[in-house]
DNA sequence: AGCAAAATCAACACAGTGTTGATTTGAAAA
DNA sequence: TTTTCAAATCAACACTGTGTTGATTTTGCT
């Protein structure tokens, strides 16, 4: 049996310290010493749980990505076939993200781990690819631009939107954002921006 | 007078070494020692030109961003009012980026500097904000979603597209991509992907 | 109360950093 | 060609952070 209570307390102190340190001095400048002294634990103890600073961040991120993947799996085989299905899935994913807002804000901020965004993108890409294979019949129309670009942009815009929401100081509600995500799937950038651009050449 | 030739040769050797090292071992794991030994210069010489590894990368990136900003300034006051103006600006910007493809590929790859993407976004945001102020009359329609989200997504999708293109092994021509960018401004994600999604709830 | 896991502590070699002062090299002006 | 001076080389320095060690103490659990 592990002394789970002891471990849990230590890991807790570490996470609180790390979030605080990311926000104050930035992840890249944090040392293991910083973490352990802020968490008021022995430096050796840190190495009992983590290989190094990057391993620590990896564990946090992997945990979040895993939970998020499960949410998506619940909706497989997607893609969703209707607006309301898109909205429902968005709602569930956003609700989970919101529950981890403190950690996510730190990791996704300028002071955080700039690689995390890429990991999120790759996870989503993997999930989408899995389901797209089973859903080829959905692809009925030919797009005006190569699929690779379309996929990349769809992914970037949605990931960008969610991260933007996470980083807001007074974020809109989960429900509002789920609706916004749904709407944006059906609107062009020019229309989203409300611009009047002459589409004649 | 500076021994410009000497300096230029040194800086050249360093850049070649850095690009190579980023591609092989990744920017985060590169030491100043690695750079100087690969460039076959004395370690002290490095510090004659750069404060540290990050200063070096900053200089490369700042240089690229500056050139890119100039290109955009040539088109001020934009925003462009027609498709052809969008395409022309895209063409010019892409042509410059293409001329720096080797360095950009390294910096923007998984092994590169994950912060660079953010810097590009911020630069574009600044340029757009500058011009949007002067072009308020362009904003005629009310968008269905808050402007902040629309702007973020438009930015993310276009930056994502360009970076995707930079990282391709056999990239499409500058002209093709300029056309693609232009088209995407007027199309919704669902249409870009060619999906048949039921928009009824 | 007694066991075992977890945390503490001091000490270690090591790698990379950034800086120094003295010396050599070499491109270009006189 | 010779002179000159900025640039590059070189060896040595103190310093910081790392990751690991073995011995010891603490503390939750049964």
PDB file of C-alpha atoms in Angstrom, chain B:
ATOM      1  CA  UNK B   1      35.495  50.419 -39.952  1.00  0.00           C
ATOM      2  CA  UNK B   2      34.486  46.935 -39.099  1.00  0.00           C
ATOM      3  CA  UNK B   3      36.045  43.834 -40.498  1.00  0.00           C
ATOM      4  CA  UNK B   4      32.700  43.218 -42.101  1.00  0.00           C
ATOM      5  CA  UNK B   5      33.873  40.276 -44.130  1.00  0.00           C
ATOM      6  CA  UNK B   6      35.164  38.455 -41.081  1.00  0.00           C
ATOM      7  CA  UNK B   7      31.989  39.106 -39.155  1.00  0.00           C
ATOM      8  CA  UNK B   8      29.771  38.132 -42.023  1.00  0.00           C
ATOM      9  CA  UNK B   9      31.583  34.852 -42.420  1.00  0.00           C
ATOM     10  CA  UNK B  10      31.275  34.090 -38.721  1.00  0.00           C
ATOM     11  CA  UNK B  11      27.582  34.930 -38.623  1.00  0.00           C
ATOM     12  CA  UNK B  12      27.062  32.819 -41.704  1.00  0.00           C
ATOM     13  CA  UNK B  13      28.778  29.795 -40.191  1.00  0.00           C
ATOM     14  CA  UNK B  14      26.678  30.228 -37.066  1.00  0.00           C
ATOM     15  CA  UNK B  15      23.397  30.404 -38.956  1.00  0.00           C
ATOM     16  CA  UNK B  16      24.182  27.346 -41.026  1.00  0.00           C
ATOM     17  CA  UNK B  17      25.157  25.442 -37.898  1.00  0.00           C
ATOM     18  CA  UNK B  18      22.053  26.559 -36.018  1.00  0.00           C
ATOM     19  CA  UNK B  19      19.644  25.547 -38.770  1.00  0.00           C
ATOM     20  CA  UNK B  20      21.309  22.178 -38.984  1.00  0.00           C
ATOM     21  CA  UNK B  21      21.276  21.672 -35.222  1.00  0.00           C
ATOM     22  CA  UNK B  22      17.621  22.643 -34.922  1.00  0.00           C
ATOM     23  CA  UNK B  23      16.731  20.054 -37.530  1.00  0.00           C
ATOM     24  CA  UNK B  24      18.840  17.317 -35.969  1.00  0.00           C
ATOM     25  CA  UNK B  25      18.605  17.720 -32.198  1.00  0.00           C
ATOM     26  CA  UNK B  26      15.971  20.385 -31.664  1.00  0.00           C
ATOM     27  CA  UNK B  27      16.351  23.974 -30.529  1.00  0.00           C
ATOM     28  CA  UNK B  28      15.565  23.320 -26.892  1.00  0.00           C
ATOM     29  CA  UNK B  29      18.446  20.880 -26.515  1.00  0.00           C
ATOM     30  CA  UNK B  30      21.074  22.932 -28.309  1.00  0.00           C
ATOM     31  CA  UNK B  31      23.876  24.418 -26.203  1.00  0.00           C
ATOM     32  CA  UNK B  32      26.129  27.300 -27.110  1.00  0.00           C
ATOM     33  CA  UNK B  33      28.934  24.747 -27.188  1.00  0.00           C
ATOM     34  CA  UNK B  34      27.049  22.746 -29.828  1.00  0.00           C
ATOM     35  CA  UNK B  35      26.662  25.799 -31.988  1.00  0.00           C
ATOM     36  CA  UNK B  36      30.251  26.997 -31.799  1.00  0.00           C
ATOM     37  CA  UNK B  37      31.783  23.592 -32.344  1.00  0.00           C
ATOM     38  CA  UNK B  38      29.491  22.899 -35.300  1.00  0.00           C
ATOM     39  CA  UNK B  39      30.288  26.337 -36.712  1.00  0.00           C
ATOM     40  CA  UNK B  40      33.973  25.766 -36.010  1.00  0.00           C
ATOM     41  CA  UNK B  41      34.415  28.986 -34.119  1.00  0.00           C
ATOM     42  CA  UNK B  42      35.600  29.742 -30.625  1.00  0.00           C
ATOM     43  CA  UNK B  43      32.942  29.747 -27.944  1.00  0.00           C
ATOM     44  CA  UNK B  44      34.012  33.219 -26.884  1.00  0.00           C
ATOM     45  CA  UNK B  45      33.313  34.499 -30.376  1.00  0.00           C
ATOM     46  CA  UNK B  46      29.675  33.584 -30.009  1.00  0.00           C
ATOM     47  CA  UNK B  47      29.339  35.920 -27.042  1.00  0.00           C
ATOM     48  CA  UNK B  48      30.906  38.706 -29.089  1.00  0.00           C
ATOM     49  CA  UNK B  49      27.746  38.714 -31.211  1.00  0.00           C
ATOM     50  CA  UNK B  50      24.956  37.326 -29.066  1.00  0.00           C
ATOM     51  CA  UNK B  51      23.946  37.546 -25.438  1.00  0.00           C
ATOM     52  CA  UNK B  52      22.885  33.923 -25.379  1.00  0.00           C
ATOM     53  CA  UNK B  53      21.075  31.288 -27.409  1.00  0.00           C
ATOM     54  CA  UNK B  54      17.743  33.055 -27.100  1.00  0.00           C
ATOM     55  CA  UNK B  55      19.155  36.364 -28.234  1.00  0.00           C
ATOM     56  CA  UNK B  56      20.392  34.630 -31.360  1.00  0.00           C
ATOM     57  CA  UNK B  57      16.978  33.186 -32.186  1.00  0.00           C
ATOM     58  CA  UNK B  58      15.339  36.504 -31.356  1.00  0.00           C
ATOM     59  CA  UNK B  59      17.534  38.283 -33.868  1.00  0.00           C
ATOM     60  CA  UNK B  60      16.666  35.835 -36.611  1.00  0.00           C
ATOM     61  CA  UNK B  61      12.980  36.111 -35.870  1.00  0.00           C
ATOM     62  CA  UNK B  62      12.946  39.880 -35.446  1.00  0.00           C
ATOM     63  CA  UNK B  63      14.627  40.252 -38.809  1.00  0.00           C
ATOM     64  CA  UNK B  64      11.993  38.143 -40.533  1.00  0.00           C
ATOM     65  CA  UNK B  65       9.124  39.898 -38.798  1.00  0.00           C
ATOM     66  CA  UNK B  66      10.518  43.276 -39.750  1.00  0.00           C
ATOM     67  CA  UNK B  67      10.757  42.446 -43.427  1.00  0.00           C
ATOM     68  CA  UNK B  68       7.266  41.008 -43.321  1.00  0.00           C
ATOM     69  CA  UNK B  69       5.878  44.082 -41.627  1.00  0.00           C
ATOM     70  CA  UNK B  70       7.365  46.286 -44.338  1.00  0.00           C
ATOM     71  CA  UNK B  71       5.526  44.291 -46.955  1.00  0.00           C
ATOM     72  CA  UNK B  72       2.255  44.859 -45.170  1.00  0.00           C
ATOM     73  CA  UNK B  73       2.975  48.541 -44.648  1.00  0.00           C
ATOM     74  CA  UNK B  74       3.333  48.932 -48.401  1.00  0.00           C
ATOM     75  CA  UNK B  75      -0.319  48.046 -48.642  1.00  0.00           C
ATOM     76  CA  UNK B  76      -1.486  50.466 -45.975  1.00  0.00           C
ATOM     77  CA  UNK B  77      -3.905  51.812 -45.535  1.00  0.00           C
ATOM     78  CA  UNK B  78      -5.465  48.450 -46.089  1.00  0.00           C
ATOM     79  CA  UNK B  79      -7.601  46.319 -45.464  1.00  0.00           C
ATOM     80  CA  UNK B  80      -7.841  45.364 -49.051  1.00  0.00           C
ATOM     81  CA  UNK B  81     -11.195  46.072 -50.540  1.00  0.00           C
ATOM     82  CA  UNK B  82     -11.309  43.382 -53.154  1.00  0.00           C
ATOM     83  CA  UNK B  83     -10.332  39.808 -53.766  1.00  0.00           C
ATOM     84  CA  UNK B  84      -7.570  40.775 -56.121  1.00  0.00           C
ATOM     85  CA  UNK B  85      -6.019  43.075 -53.556  1.00  0.00           C
ATOM     86  CA  UNK B  86      -6.021  40.288 -50.995  1.00  0.00           C
ATOM     87  CA  UNK B  87      -4.380  38.008 -53.501  1.00  0.00           C
ATOM     88  CA  UNK B  88      -1.716  40.507 -54.473  1.00  0.00           C
ATOM     89  CA  UNK B  89      -0.712  41.147 -50.876  1.00  0.00           C
ATOM     90  CA  UNK B  90      -0.650  37.423 -50.151  1.00  0.00           C
ATOM     91  CA  UNK B  91       1.544  36.848 -53.165  1.00  0.00           C
ATOM     92  CA  UNK B  92       4.103  39.377 -52.069  1.00  0.00           C
ATOM     93  CA  UNK B  93       4.244  38.169 -48.473  1.00  0.00           C
ATOM     94  CA  UNK B  94       4.512  34.528 -49.490  1.00  0.00           C
ATOM     95  CA  UNK B  95       7.282  35.317 -51.949  1.00  0.00           C
ATOM     96  CA  UNK B  96       9.385  36.813 -49.181  1.00  0.00           C
ATOM     97  CA  UNK B  97       8.664  33.923 -46.827  1.00  0.00           C
ATOM     98  CA  UNK B  98       9.641  31.497 -49.531  1.00  0.00           C
ATOM     99  CA  UNK B  99      13.016  33.191 -49.897  1.00  0.00           C
ATOM    100  CA  UNK B 100      13.727  32.393 -46.243  1.00  0.00           C
ATOM    101  CA  UNK B 101      12.269  28.918 -46.399  1.00  0.00           C
ATOM    102  CA  UNK B 102      15.270  27.061 -44.950  1.00  0.00           C
ATOM    103  CA  UNK B 103      15.417  29.130 -41.785  1.00  0.00           C
ATOM    104  CA  UNK B 104      11.643  29.322 -41.455  1.00  0.00           C
ATOM    105  CA  UNK B 105      11.229  25.576 -41.823  1.00  0.00           C
ATOM    106  CA  UNK B 106      13.641  25.016 -38.963  1.00  0.00           C
ATOM    107  CA  UNK B 107      12.153  27.667 -36.684  1.00  0.00           C
ATOM    108  CA  UNK B 108       8.545  26.671 -37.316  1.00  0.00           C
ATOM    109  CA  UNK B 109       9.026  22.914 -37.132  1.00  0.00           C
ATOM    110  CA  UNK B 110       8.270  20.786 -34.078  1.00  0.00           C
ATOM    111  CA  UNK B 111      12.001  20.978 -33.336  1.00  0.00           C
ATOM    112  CA  UNK B 112      12.062  24.735 -33.630  1.00  0.00           C
ATOM    113  CA  UNK B 113      10.857  27.655 -31.569  1.00  0.00           C
ATOM    114  CA  UNK B 114       7.211  27.180 -30.629  1.00  0.00           C
ATOM    115  CA  UNK B 115       6.993  30.820 -29.547  1.00  0.00           C
ATOM    116  CA  UNK B 116       7.669  32.105 -33.049  1.00  0.00           C
ATOM    117  CA  UNK B 117       4.133  31.317 -34.138  1.00  0.00           C
ATOM    118  CA  UNK B 118       2.819  33.590 -31.411  1.00  0.00           C
ATOM    119  CA  UNK B 119       5.160  36.360 -32.454  1.00  0.00           C
ATOM    120  CA  UNK B 120       3.852  36.143 -36.008  1.00  0.00           C
ATOM    121  CA  UNK B 121       0.300  36.272 -34.743  1.00  0.00           C
ATOM    122  CA  UNK B 122       1.015  39.323 -32.627  1.00  0.00           C
ATOM    123  CA  UNK B 123       2.671  41.107 -35.504  1.00  0.00           C
ATOM    124  CA  UNK B 124      -0.286  40.472 -37.782  1.00  0.00           C
ATOM    125  CA  UNK B 125      -2.681  41.478 -35.056  1.00  0.00           C
ATOM    126  CA  UNK B 126      -0.853  44.756 -34.654  1.00  0.00           C
ATOM    127  CA  UNK B 127      -0.850  45.472 -38.372  1.00  0.00           C
ATOM    128  CA  UNK B 128      -4.517  44.613 -38.715  1.00  0.00           C
ATOM    129  CA  UNK B 129      -5.530  46.672 -35.724  1.00  0.00           C
ATOM    130  CA  UNK B 130      -3.638  49.672 -37.071  1.00  0.00           C
ATOM    131  CA  UNK B 131      -5.505  49.517 -40.336  1.00  0.00           C
ATOM    132  CA  UNK B 132      -8.874  48.542 -38.943  1.00  0.00           C
ATOM    133  CA  UNK B 133      -8.926  51.791 -37.022  1.00  0.00           C
ATOM    134  CA  UNK B 134      -8.660  53.755 -40.229  1.00  0.00           C
ATOM    135  CA  UNK B 135     -11.180  51.619 -41.999  1.00  0.00           C
ATOM    136  CA  UNK B 136     -14.134  51.573 -39.723  1.00  0.00           C
ATOM    137  CA  UNK B 137     -16.456  52.222 -42.611  1.00  0.00           C
ATOM    138  CA  UNK B 138     -15.674  48.709 -43.794  1.00  0.00           C
ATOM    139  CA  UNK B 139     -17.512  47.282 -40.827  1.00  0.00           C
ATOM    140  CA  UNK B 140     -21.008  47.386 -42.165  1.00  0.00           C
ATOM    141  CA  UNK B 141     -22.623  44.133 -41.194  1.00  0.00           C
ATOM    142  CA  UNK B 142     -23.093  42.908 -37.672  1.00  0.00           C
ATOM    143  CA  UNK B 143     -21.500  39.525 -37.188  1.00  0.00           C
ATOM    144  CA  UNK B 144     -23.372  36.646 -35.606  1.00  0.00           C
ATOM    145  CA  UNK B 145     -20.580  36.122 -33.074  1.00  0.00           C
ATOM    146  CA  UNK B 146     -18.523  38.508 -30.947  1.00  0.00           C
ATOM    147  CA  UNK B 147     -15.808  40.286 -32.913  1.00  0.00           C
ATOM    148  CA  UNK B 148     -13.034  39.120 -30.610  1.00  0.00           C
ATOM    149  CA  UNK B 149     -13.640  35.481 -31.470  1.00  0.00           C
ATOM    150  CA  UNK B 150     -14.011  36.185 -35.174  1.00  0.00           C
ATOM    151  CA  UNK B 151     -10.719  38.051 -35.262  1.00  0.00           C
ATOM    152  CA  UNK B 152      -8.908  35.362 -33.340  1.00  0.00           C
ATOM    153  CA  UNK B 153     -10.143  32.619 -35.634  1.00  0.00           C
ATOM    154  CA  UNK B 154      -9.452  34.499 -38.832  1.00  0.00           C
ATOM    155  CA  UNK B 155      -5.927  35.124 -37.626  1.00  0.00           C
ATOM    156  CA  UNK B 156      -5.303  31.570 -36.444  1.00  0.00           C
ATOM    157  CA  UNK B 157      -6.585  29.970 -39.604  1.00  0.00           C
ATOM    158  CA  UNK B 158      -4.496  32.102 -41.942  1.00  0.00           C
ATOM    159  CA  UNK B 159      -1.327  31.835 -39.860  1.00  0.00           C
ATOM    160  CA  UNK B 160      -1.913  28.101 -39.556  1.00  0.00           C
ATOM    161  CA  UNK B 161      -2.334  27.751 -43.288  1.00  0.00           C
ATOM    162  CA  UNK B 162       0.877  29.598 -44.098  1.00  0.00           C
ATOM    163  CA  UNK B 163       2.920  27.672 -41.547  1.00  0.00           C
ATOM    164  CA  UNK B 164       1.487  24.426 -42.840  1.00  0.00           C
ATOM    165  CA  UNK B 165       2.648  25.440 -46.305  1.00  0.00           C
ATOM    166  CA  UNK B 166       6.125  26.360 -45.066  1.00  0.00           C
ATOM    167  CA  UNK B 167       6.536  22.959 -43.461  1.00  0.00           C
ATOM    168  CA  UNK B 168       5.476  20.944 -46.494  1.00  0.00           C
ATOM    169  CA  UNK B 169       8.146  18.846 -48.135  1.00  0.00           C
ATOM    170  CA  UNK B 170       6.952  19.562 -51.630  1.00  0.00           C
ATOM    171  CA  UNK B 171       5.220  22.878 -51.266  1.00  0.00           C
ATOM    172  CA  UNK B 172       2.694  24.221 -53.729  1.00  0.00           C
ATOM    173  CA  UNK B 173       3.772  27.308 -55.613  1.00  0.00           C
ATOM    174  CA  UNK B 174       3.518  30.764 -54.109  1.00  0.00           C
ATOM    175  CA  UNK B 175       0.874  31.657 -56.684  1.00  0.00           C
ATOM    176  CA  UNK B 176      -1.319  28.672 -55.898  1.00  0.00           C
ATOM    177  CA  UNK B 177      -1.236  29.336 -52.172  1.00  0.00           C
ATOM    178  CA  UNK B 178      -2.017  33.021 -52.648  1.00  0.00           C
ATOM    179  CA  UNK B 179      -5.145  31.987 -54.540  1.00  0.00           C
ATOM    180  CA  UNK B 180      -6.072  29.486 -51.872  1.00  0.00           C
ATOM    181  CA  UNK B 181      -5.745  32.080 -49.131  1.00  0.00           C
ATOM    182  CA  UNK B 182      -7.986  34.408 -51.054  1.00  0.00           C
ATOM    183  CA  UNK B 183     -10.686  31.789 -51.580  1.00  0.00           C
ATOM    184  CA  UNK B 184     -10.667  30.685 -47.960  1.00  0.00           C
ATOM    185  CA  UNK B 185     -11.556  34.176 -46.812  1.00  0.00           C
ATOM    186  CA  UNK B 186     -14.998  33.670 -48.328  1.00  0.00           C
ATOM    187  CA  UNK B 187     -15.747  30.076 -47.330  1.00  0.00           C
ATOM    188  CA  UNK B 188     -16.982  28.457 -44.120  1.00  0.00           C
ATOM    189  CA  UNK B 189     -15.054  25.545 -42.540  1.00  0.00           C
ATOM    190  CA  UNK B 190     -17.811  23.078 -43.352  1.00  0.00           C
ATOM    191  CA  UNK B 191     -17.701  24.062 -46.993  1.00  0.00           C
ATOM    192  CA  UNK B 192     -13.919  24.079 -47.080  1.00  0.00           C
ATOM    193  CA  UNK B 193     -13.915  20.517 -45.798  1.00  0.00           C
ATOM    194  CA  UNK B 194     -16.578  19.546 -48.311  1.00  0.00           C
ATOM    195  CA  UNK B 195     -18.689  18.009 -45.575  1.00  0.00           C
ATOM    196  CA  UNK B 196     -22.409  17.335 -45.842  1.00  0.00           C
ATOM    197  CA  UNK B 197     -23.665  18.365 -42.464  1.00  0.00           C
ATOM    198  CA  UNK B 198     -27.293  18.832 -41.682  1.00  0.00           C
ATOM    199  CA  UNK B 199     -27.600  22.400 -40.495  1.00  0.00           C
ATOM    200  CA  UNK B 200     -31.052  21.794 -39.040  1.00  0.00           C
ATOM    201  CA  UNK B 201     -31.330  21.064 -35.395  1.00  0.00           C
TER     202      UNK B 201
END
